[in-house]
Amino acid sequence: MSASVAGCSLPDAGVDAAGDLRLLYAPFSLDRPPPYWTVSQKINPGQLSSADTPLQWVDKDGNIALAVRPGVGSFEIGRRTNVVVLASPYLSFDWQFNSTAQVGDIELELGFRKQDQGNWNESDLGSGKPFMDQLVRIPIGQSTVQYGEWQREYFDLSALYRHYWPDTPSDEVRLVWIGIVPGRDHKASVSGITYLTQILLSR
């Protein structure tokens, strides 16, 4: 089931003293990502340079950010999680547009799974995309925001889940996937870049 509505993690290094899970805070190899991560990207035919990949790490205004360019190729980047929605119900991330990026050039994917669908251990997340009961896709960006300025987004995962599936108690639901994919509603400009950083799950 899919409904339309943000990184870096080194292995076992993303949980701080407050119990928050930091997902996008230090660069890793996009060719050989760490455990629990899935990264794939393909350059569109006719691109002038093989260096113009859809996903790149950059230093943006002093922040290590993921520069996402859906106009130059296809991609998917995401991380498996195993978090009870009520335990870490808030998702936040920072984003910034360049002058030719548009709302919805890229989308945030959130995958949910009921706890009774198999017996999982917190330390055994596996690889690749997990089985999901529901998948929500959220366009990233706001049309009223000036490009070149960092913005922060917050999502209440419990409220989001209840909005789409009100009959399922949120304490029985886990967030099992957080991903970034190209948007579906329009074709992004080749020069359009959306920058992402500081994706955080918190209590």
Backbone as CSV, one residue per row, in Angstrom:
resi,resn,N_x,N_y,N_z,CA_x,CA_y,CA_z,C_x,C_y,C_z
1,MET,0.858,-1.192,0.000,0.000,0.000,0.000,0.887,1.232,0.000
2,SER,0.588,2.223,-0.822,1.396,3.426,-0.915,0.503,4.645,-0.848
3,ALA,0.973,5.676,-0.117,0.209,6.917,-0.015,1.137,8.072,-0.315
4,SER,0.640,9.138,-0.945,1.478,10.299,-1.218,1.259,11.342,-0.127
5,VAL,1.967,11.900,0.472,1.859,12.970,1.427,2.532,14.274,0.938
6,ALA,14.440,12.840,5.883,14.928,13.312,5.188,14.995,12.932,5.740
7,GLY,22.087,12.474,6.958,22.059,11.341,6.806,23.265,10.563,6.901
8,CYS,23.840,10.719,7.468,24.816,9.688,7.286,24.925,8.928,8.566
9,SER,25.013,7.656,8.448,25.192,6.852,9.639,26.364,5.925,9.441
10,LEU,27.300,5.958,10.359,28.334,4.955,10.371,27.823,3.784,11.191
11,PRO,28.290,2.561,10.919,27.731,1.395,11.593,27.757,1.538,13.104
12,ASP,26.588,1.343,13.732,26.447,1.322,15.188,26.896,2.618,15.848
13,ALA,26.886,3.741,15.121,27.383,4.989,15.696,26.344,6.085,15.691
14,GLY,25.069,5.740,15.516,24.081,6.778,15.305,23.177,7.086,16.464
15,VAL,23.358,6.469,17.621,22.474,6.725,18.753,23.220,7.538,19.793
16,ASP,22.668,8.708,20.174,23.345,9.539,21.152,22.809,9.268,22.553
17,ALA,23.294,10.046,23.525,22.945,9.790,24.921,21.465,9.960,25.195
18,ALA,20.777,10.771,24.406,19.347,10.990,24.606,18.506,9.900,23.938
19,GLY,19.166,8.987,23.243,18.429,7.932,22.567,17.985,8.306,21.169
20,ASP,18.410,9.480,20.681,18.043,9.899,19.331,18.890,9.149,18.305
21,LEU,18.301,8.824,17.177,18.990,8.123,16.111,19.314,9.115,15.007
22,ARG,20.595,9.396,14.851,21.039,10.337,13.827,21.342,9.560,12.548
23,LEU,20.675,9.954,11.463,20.804,9.192,10.227,21.678,9.877,9.189
24,LEU,21.778,11.191,9.205,22.538,11.898,8.174,23.454,12.903,8.843
25,TYR,24.590,12.433,9.324,25.459,13.351,10.049,26.930,13.184,9.696
26,ALA,27.319,12.213,8.893,28.719,12.067,8.481,28.753,11.288,7.176
27,PRO,29.664,11.611,6.261,29.632,10.953,4.944,30.113,9.513,5.006
28,PHE,29.560,8.683,4.131,30.042,7.329,3.944,30.143,7.074,2.447
29,SER,30.760,5.977,2.079,30.917,5.645,0.670,29.559,5.314,0.065
30,LEU,29.217,6.016,-1.012,27.973,5.718,-1.708,28.104,4.480,-2.589
31,ASP,29.341,4.082,-2.880,29.571,2.862,-3.651,29.511,1.621,-2.767
32,ARG,29.991,1.766,-1.530,29.946,0.650,-0.580,29.403,1.158,0.751
33,PRO,28.100,1.325,0.837,27.501,1.899,2.042,27.628,0.951,3.239
34,PRO,27.515,1.490,4.448,27.607,0.671,5.658,26.375,-0.204,5.833
35,PRO,26.400,-1.084,6.827,25.251,-1.960,7.067,23.953,-1.179,7.226
36,TYR,22.881,-1.790,6.782,21.510,-1.285,6.880,21.173,-0.246,5.826
37,TRP,22.175,0.237,5.086,21.935,1.230,4.043,21.800,0.578,2.674
38,THR,20.963,1.155,1.833,20.843,0.764,0.430,21.056,2.009,-0.422
39,VAL,21.970,1.937,-1.370,22.248,3.066,-2.263,22.352,2.545,-3.693
40,SER,21.581,3.129,-4.583,21.717,2.821,-6.007,21.514,4.119,-6.782
41,GLN,22.277,4.285,-7.851,22.115,5.466,-8.698,22.607,5.147,-10.093
42,LYS,21.961,5.782,-11.071,22.279,5.550,-12.466,22.181,6.871,-13.220
43,ILE,23.226,7.196,-13.929,23.278,8.458,-14.674,22.452,8.333,-15.952
44,ASN,21.697,9.388,-16.271,20.905,9.390,-17.496,21.811,9.344,-18.728
45,PRO,21.390,8.690,-19.810,22.170,8.707,-21.057,22.372,10.140,-21.555
46,GLY,23.565,10.415,-22.040,23.837,11.733,-22.588,24.434,12.726,-21.611
47,GLN,24.606,12.333,-20.345,25.256,13.235,-19.397,26.701,13.490,-19.835
48,LEU,27.151,14.736,-19.692,28.469,15.112,-20.176,29.591,14.526,-19.345
49,SER,29.349,14.305,-18.082,30.420,13.855,-17.206,29.911,12.770,-16.280
50,SER,30.693,11.713,-16.158,30.317,10.635,-15.236,30.406,11.087,-13.788
51,ALA,31.048,12.242,-13.553,31.142,12.764,-12.192,29.830,13.395,-11.743
52,ASP,28.945,13.697,-12.686,27.660,14.314,-12.343,26.652,13.237,-11.938
53,THR,26.881,12.646,-10.810,25.995,11.593,-10.318,24.828,12.211,-9.547
54,PRO,23.715,11.500,-9.448,22.557,12.062,-8.736,22.804,12.314,-7.251
55,LEU,23.711,11.538,-6.639,23.973,11.656,-5.202,25.444,11.955,-4.966
56,GLN,25.713,13.008,-4.209,27.093,13.365,-3.870,27.123,13.998,-2.489
57,TRP,28.220,13.751,-1.770,28.440,14.468,-0.509,29.143,15.782,-0.801
58,VAL,28.694,16.865,-0.161,29.307,18.178,-0.356,29.395,18.895,0.986
59,ASP,30.280,19.869,1.033,30.338,20.785,2.179,29.491,21.994,1.806
60,LYS,28.330,22.132,2.437,27.397,23.206,2.109,27.219,24.096,3.318
61,ASP,27.768,25.315,3.246,27.653,26.283,4.337,28.177,25.707,5.645
62,GLY,29.257,24.927,5.551,29.842,24.346,6.751,29.176,23.075,7.227
63,ASN,28.164,22.597,6.495,27.492,21.348,6.841,27.836,20.268,5.823
64,ILE,28.072,19.063,6.304,28.201,17.934,5.398,26.800,17.543,4.964
65,ALA,26.521,17.669,3.673,25.163,17.469,3.180,25.176,16.519,1.992
66,LEU,24.053,15.877,1.789,23.852,15.050,0.606,23.228,15.922,-0.471
67,ALA,23.955,16.132,-1.579,23.441,16.898,-2.708,22.718,15.936,-3.643
68,VAL,21.419,16.164,-3.835,20.581,15.249,-4.607,20.165,15.940,-5.904
69,ARG,20.471,15.290,-7.037,20.194,15.875,-8.352,19.388,14.871,-9.177
70,PRO,18.084,14.828,-9.008,17.283,13.849,-9.741,17.243,14.082,-11.239
71,GLY,17.587,15.302,-11.679,17.548,15.583,-13.109,18.648,14.908,-13.903
72,VAL,19.698,14.431,-13.227,20.818,13.824,-13.958,20.751,12.301,-13.961
73,GLY,19.811,11.716,-13.198,19.730,10.265,-13.195,18.774,9.743,-12.143
74,SER,18.605,8.437,-12.147,17.732,7.785,-11.161,18.551,7.385,-9.935
75,PHE,17.867,7.239,-8.804,18.577,6.891,-7.581,17.593,6.395,-6.538
76,GLU,18.149,5.747,-5.538,17.440,5.436,-4.303,18.485,5.320,-3.207
77,ILE,18.230,5.985,-2.092,19.100,5.865,-0.935,18.200,5.740,0.287
78,GLY,18.514,4.804,1.146,17.665,4.609,2.310,18.331,3.742,3.356
79,ARG,17.747,3.765,4.530,18.281,3.010,5.656,17.164,2.221,6.326
80,ARG,17.432,0.947,6.588,16.524,0.143,7.394,16.584,0.618,8.835
81,THR,15.443,0.647,9.490,15.383,0.942,10.913,14.493,-0.120,11.559
82,ASN,14.358,-0.044,12.860,13.477,-0.963,13.578,13.033,-0.249,14.846
83,VAL,12.234,0.790,14.663,11.906,1.720,15.738,10.406,1.735,15.980
84,VAL,9.982,1.479,17.208,8.572,1.607,17.549,8.178,3.067,17.405
85,VAL,7.100,3.335,16.682,6.704,4.707,16.377,6.507,5.528,17.646
86,LEU,5.940,4.951,18.680,5.731,5.711,19.919,7.024,5.950,20.684
87,ALA,8.062,5.131,20.455,9.319,5.296,21.179,10.147,6.455,20.628
88,SER,10.136,6.640,19.324,10.846,7.746,18.670,9.911,8.347,17.630
89,PRO,8.928,9.113,18.091,7.843,9.512,17.185,8.131,10.705,16.290
90,TYR,9.296,11.361,16.452,9.542,12.587,15.699,10.688,12.405,14.715
91,LEU,10.444,12.807,13.484,11.460,12.786,12.434,11.704,14.222,11.993
92,SER,12.966,14.618,11.949,13.308,15.964,11.491,14.491,15.892,10.534
93,PHE,14.586,16.891,9.672,15.733,16.990,8.777,15.847,18.417,8.270
94,ASP,17.048,18.782,7.819,17.316,20.092,7.233,17.445,19.942,5.722
95,TRP,16.929,20.934,4.990,17.024,20.906,3.543,17.247,22.307,2.998
96,GLN,17.770,22.354,1.792,18.003,23.631,1.109,17.905,23.396,-0.402
97,PHE,17.283,24.350,-1.105,17.204,24.324,-2.566,18.292,25.201,-3.177
98,ASN,18.761,24.824,-4.384,19.465,25.811,-5.188,18.425,26.531,-6.051
99,SER,18.862,27.402,-6.946,17.926,28.302,-7.634,17.002,27.592,-8.613
100,THR,17.333,26.376,-9.039,16.493,25.697,-10.027,15.779,24.461,-9.467
101,ALA,15.946,24.176,-8.186,15.243,23.050,-7.570,13.779,23.415,-7.335
102,GLN,12.920,22.408,-7.322,11.498,22.615,-7.116,10.981,21.692,-6.019
103,VAL,9.848,22.092,-5.445,9.177,21.237,-4.476,8.835,19.905,-5.134
104,GLY,9.175,18.822,-4.480,8.838,17.511,-5.004,9.826,16.953,-6.008
105,ASP,10.960,17.642,-6.233,12.010,17.025,-7.059,12.415,15.685,-6.451
106,ILE,12.441,15.652,-5.122,12.733,14.409,-4.420,11.661,14.185,-3.361
107,GLU,11.524,12.937,-2.923,10.503,12.582,-1.944,11.114,11.751,-0.824
108,LEU,10.570,11.947,0.345,10.932,11.151,1.516,10.033,9.927,1.569
109,GLU,10.625,8.748,1.694,9.873,7.516,1.842,9.917,7.052,3.289
110,LEU,8.758,6.729,3.841,8.675,6.179,5.187,7.922,4.854,5.114
111,GLY,8.575,3.791,5.556,7.962,2.475,5.521,7.601,2.003,6.917
112,PHE,6.373,1.530,7.082,5.873,1.089,8.385,5.528,-0.398,8.350
113,ARG,5.649,-1.018,9.515,5.356,-2.440,9.638,4.758,-2.727,11.003
114,LYS,3.715,-3.536,11.033,3.101,-3.920,12.297,4.022,-4.866,13.055
115,GLN,4.016,-4.733,14.388,4.931,-5.533,15.192,4.629,-7.019,15.119
116,ASP,3.392,-7.371,14.823,3.068,-8.792,14.800,3.466,-9.462,13.486
117,GLN,4.068,-8.700,12.569,4.511,-9.269,11.296,5.951,-9.761,11.419
118,GLY,6.144,-10.852,12.156,7.484,-11.413,12.321,8.119,-10.967,13.623
119,ASN,9.151,-11.666,14.025,9.843,-11.398,15.279,11.219,-10.832,14.967
120,TRP,11.422,-9.559,15.261,12.673,-8.890,14.929,13.485,-8.635,16.190
121,ASN,14.805,-8.684,16.050,15.718,-8.212,17.080,16.261,-6.862,16.653
122,GLU,16.487,-5.973,17.602,16.965,-4.634,17.275,18.301,-4.669,16.528
123,SER,19.136,-5.682,16.812,20.467,-5.720,16.213,20.505,-6.534,14.921
124,ASP,19.372,-7.039,14.487,19.333,-7.885,13.295,18.377,-7.264,12.282
125,LEU,18.870,-6.251,11.559,18.020,-5.523,10.642,18.076,-6.058,9.219
126,GLY,19.097,-6.865,8.914,19.201,-7.384,7.558,19.717,-6.330,6.584
127,SER,19.541,-6.583,5.293,20.009,-5.669,4.251,18.918,-5.492,3.209
128,GLY,19.048,-4.422,2.430,18.045,-4.141,1.417,16.759,-3.624,2.028
129,LYS,15.773,-3.381,1.181,14.489,-2.874,1.654,13.741,-3.964,2.413
130,PRO,13.202,-3.635,3.585,12.461,-4.640,4.342,11.027,-4.781,3.828
131,PHE,10.350,-5.811,4.298,8.917,-5.918,4.048,8.204,-4.783,4.779
132,MET,7.234,-4.150,4.105,6.506,-3.030,4.704,5.014,-3.231,4.509
133,ASP,4.245,-2.890,5.550,2.786,-2.919,5.438,2.266,-1.669,4.743
134,GLN,2.897,-0.530,5.029,2.492,0.734,4.418,3.726,1.544,4.042
135,LEU,3.633,2.256,2.925,4.709,3.130,2.465,4.126,4.502,2.170
136,VAL,4.668,5.523,2.821,4.236,6.904,2.625,5.344,7.657,1.898
137,ARG,4.967,8.440,0.889,5.935,9.275,0.163,5.558,10.739,0.340
138,ILE,6.524,11.543,0.798,6.280,12.939,1.134,7.188,13.828,0.282
139,PRO,6.632,14.703,-0.570,7.470,15.635,-1.334,8.263,16.549,-0.400
140,ILE,9.523,16.753,-0.715,10.393,17.596,0.106,10.436,19.003,-0.477
141,GLY,10.279,20.004,0.405,10.401,21.387,-0.006,9.140,22.199,0.204
142,GLN,9.288,23.522,0.082,8.174,24.459,0.177,8.369,25.538,-0.880
143,SER,7.302,25.876,-1.577,7.408,26.849,-2.666,7.609,28.271,-2.166
144,THR,7.286,28.546,-0.913,7.388,29.908,-0.382,8.766,30.215,0.200
145,VAL,9.665,29.235,0.187,10.978,29.410,0.807,11.988,29.879,-0.227
146,GLN,12.783,30.872,0.135,13.817,31.384,-0.767,14.958,30.384,-0.869
147,TYR,15.475,30.198,-2.091,16.571,29.244,-2.257,17.820,29.769,-1.554
148,GLY,18.697,28.840,-1.201,19.952,29.202,-0.543,19.848,29.348,0.955
149,GLU,18.695,29.036,1.540,18.528,29.132,2.988,18.146,27.764,3.547
150,TRP,18.799,27.369,4.638,18.476,26.102,5.271,17.109,26.173,5.944
151,GLN,16.347,25.106,5.787,15.033,24.978,6.410,14.995,23.667,7.193
152,ARG,14.180,23.632,8.230,14.027,22.405,9.016,12.589,21.933,8.963
153,GLU,12.426,20.633,8.740,11.106,20.009,8.716,10.967,19.057,9.896
154,TYR,9.756,19.031,10.469,9.440,18.101,11.549,8.206,17.298,11.174
155,PHE,8.231,16.012,11.480,7.068,15.157,11.284,6.796,14.383,12.562
156,ASP,5.542,14.374,12.977,5.088,13.526,14.071,4.655,12.205,13.437
157,LEU,5.462,11.167,13.598,5.188,9.908,12.922,3.903,9.257,13.412
158,SER,3.607,9.406,14.702,2.366,8.837,15.227,1.156,9.494,14.587
159,ALA,1.179,10.830,14.510,0.064,11.553,13.896,-0.034,11.218,12.413
160,LEU,1.114,11.118,11.747,1.113,10.778,10.325,0.510,9.397,10.103
161,TYR,0.921,8.451,10.923,0.401,7.096,10.760,-1.100,7.049,11.039
162,ARG,-1.536,7.733,12.099,-2.965,7.728,12.432,-3.801,8.373,11.335
163,HIS,-3.219,9.353,10.632,-3.947,10.028,9.566,-4.331,9.053,8.455
164,TYR,-3.423,8.180,8.106,-3.666,7.252,7.002,-4.260,5.925,7.451
165,TRP,-3.921,5.489,8.662,-4.398,4.191,9.137,-4.916,4.331,10.571
166,PRO,-6.062,5.001,10.734,-6.562,5.341,12.083,-6.962,4.138,12.916
167,ASP,-7.174,3.000,12.324,-7.646,1.841,13.079,-6.516,0.999,13.659
168,THR,-5.267,1.353,13.364,-4.125,0.595,13.885,-3.440,1.374,15.000
169,PRO,-3.403,0.853,16.231,-2.724,1.550,17.332,-1.252,1.777,16.992
170,SER,-0.769,3.005,17.199,0.603,3.332,16.808,1.637,2.639,17.684
171,ASP,1.238,2.172,18.869,2.205,1.451,19.695,2.438,0.034,19.176
172,GLU,1.710,-0.370,18.145,1.915,-1.680,17.532,2.617,-1.568,16.182
173,VAL,3.145,-0.374,15.869,3.722,-0.115,14.551,5.185,0.296,14.692
174,ARG,6.019,-0.226,13.792,7.426,0.155,13.734,7.725,0.887,12.429
175,LEU,8.616,1.860,12.515,9.186,2.482,11.325,10.365,1.623,10.903
176,VAL,10.316,1.045,9.711,11.346,0.095,9.293,12.175,0.594,8.106
177,TRP,11.803,1.732,7.535,12.541,2.230,6.358,12.422,3.738,6.262
178,ILE,13.546,4.398,6.021,13.583,5.823,5.700,14.409,5.966,4.433
179,GLY,13.827,6.518,3.376,14.539,6.612,2.109,14.294,7.927,1.398
180,ILE,15.129,8.200,0.413,15.002,9.365,-0.459,14.977,8.861,-1.896
181,VAL,13.961,9.293,-2.667,13.793,8.845,-4.045,13.397,10.044,-4.914
182,PRO,13.510,9.926,-6.241,13.048,11.014,-7.114,11.543,11.213,-6.994
183,GLY,11.100,12.452,-7.195,9.677,12.740,-7.191,8.986,12.162,-8.405
184,ARG,7.668,12.024,-8.296,6.901,11.388,-9.376,6.062,12.371,-10.184
185,ASP,5.879,13.614,-9.691,4.892,14.510,-10.301,5.431,15.374,-11.428
186,HIS,6.745,15.532,-11.528,7.305,16.350,-12.602,8.742,15.936,-12.866
187,LYS,9.291,16.407,-13.969,10.679,16.123,-14.317,11.563,17.231,-13.758
188,ALA,12.529,16.838,-12.958,13.408,17.823,-12.322,14.395,18.400,-13.324
189,SER,14.792,19.659,-13.108,15.817,20.302,-13.915,17.158,19.602,-13.712
190,VAL,17.946,19.528,-14.781,19.272,18.917,-14.680,20.144,19.670,-13.680
191,SER,19.933,20.969,-13.574,20.756,21.775,-12.665,20.160,21.884,-11.257
192,GLY,18.973,21.330,-11.043,18.331,21.448,-9.743,18.983,20.563,-8.688
193,ILE,19.277,21.137,-7.532,19.908,20.403,-6.432,19.126,20.659,-5.150
194,THR,18.796,19.595,-4.457,18.253,19.688,-3.106,19.297,19.132,-2.149
195,TYR,19.638,19.917,-1.130,20.634,19.494,-0.142,19.908,18.995,1.106
196,LEU,20.381,17.884,1.649,19.788,17.295,2.848,20.866,17.027,3.887
197,THR,20.513,17.248,5.142,21.416,16.910,6.234,20.631,16.789,7.534
198,GLN,21.279,16.207,8.535,20.717,16.118,9.892,19.372,15.437,9.951
199,ILE,19.225,14.282,9.306,18.008,13.499,9.482,18.084,12.819,10.845
200,LEU,17.052,13.039,11.650,17.099,12.626,13.058,15.768,12.034,13.489
201,LEU,15.822,10.886,14.145,14.663,10.322,14.831,14.820,10.612,16.311
202,SER,13.808,11.194,16.935,13.938,11.599,18.327,12.658,11.335,19.102
203,ARG,12.785,11.421,20.428,11.666,11.175,21.324,10.935,12.480,21.642
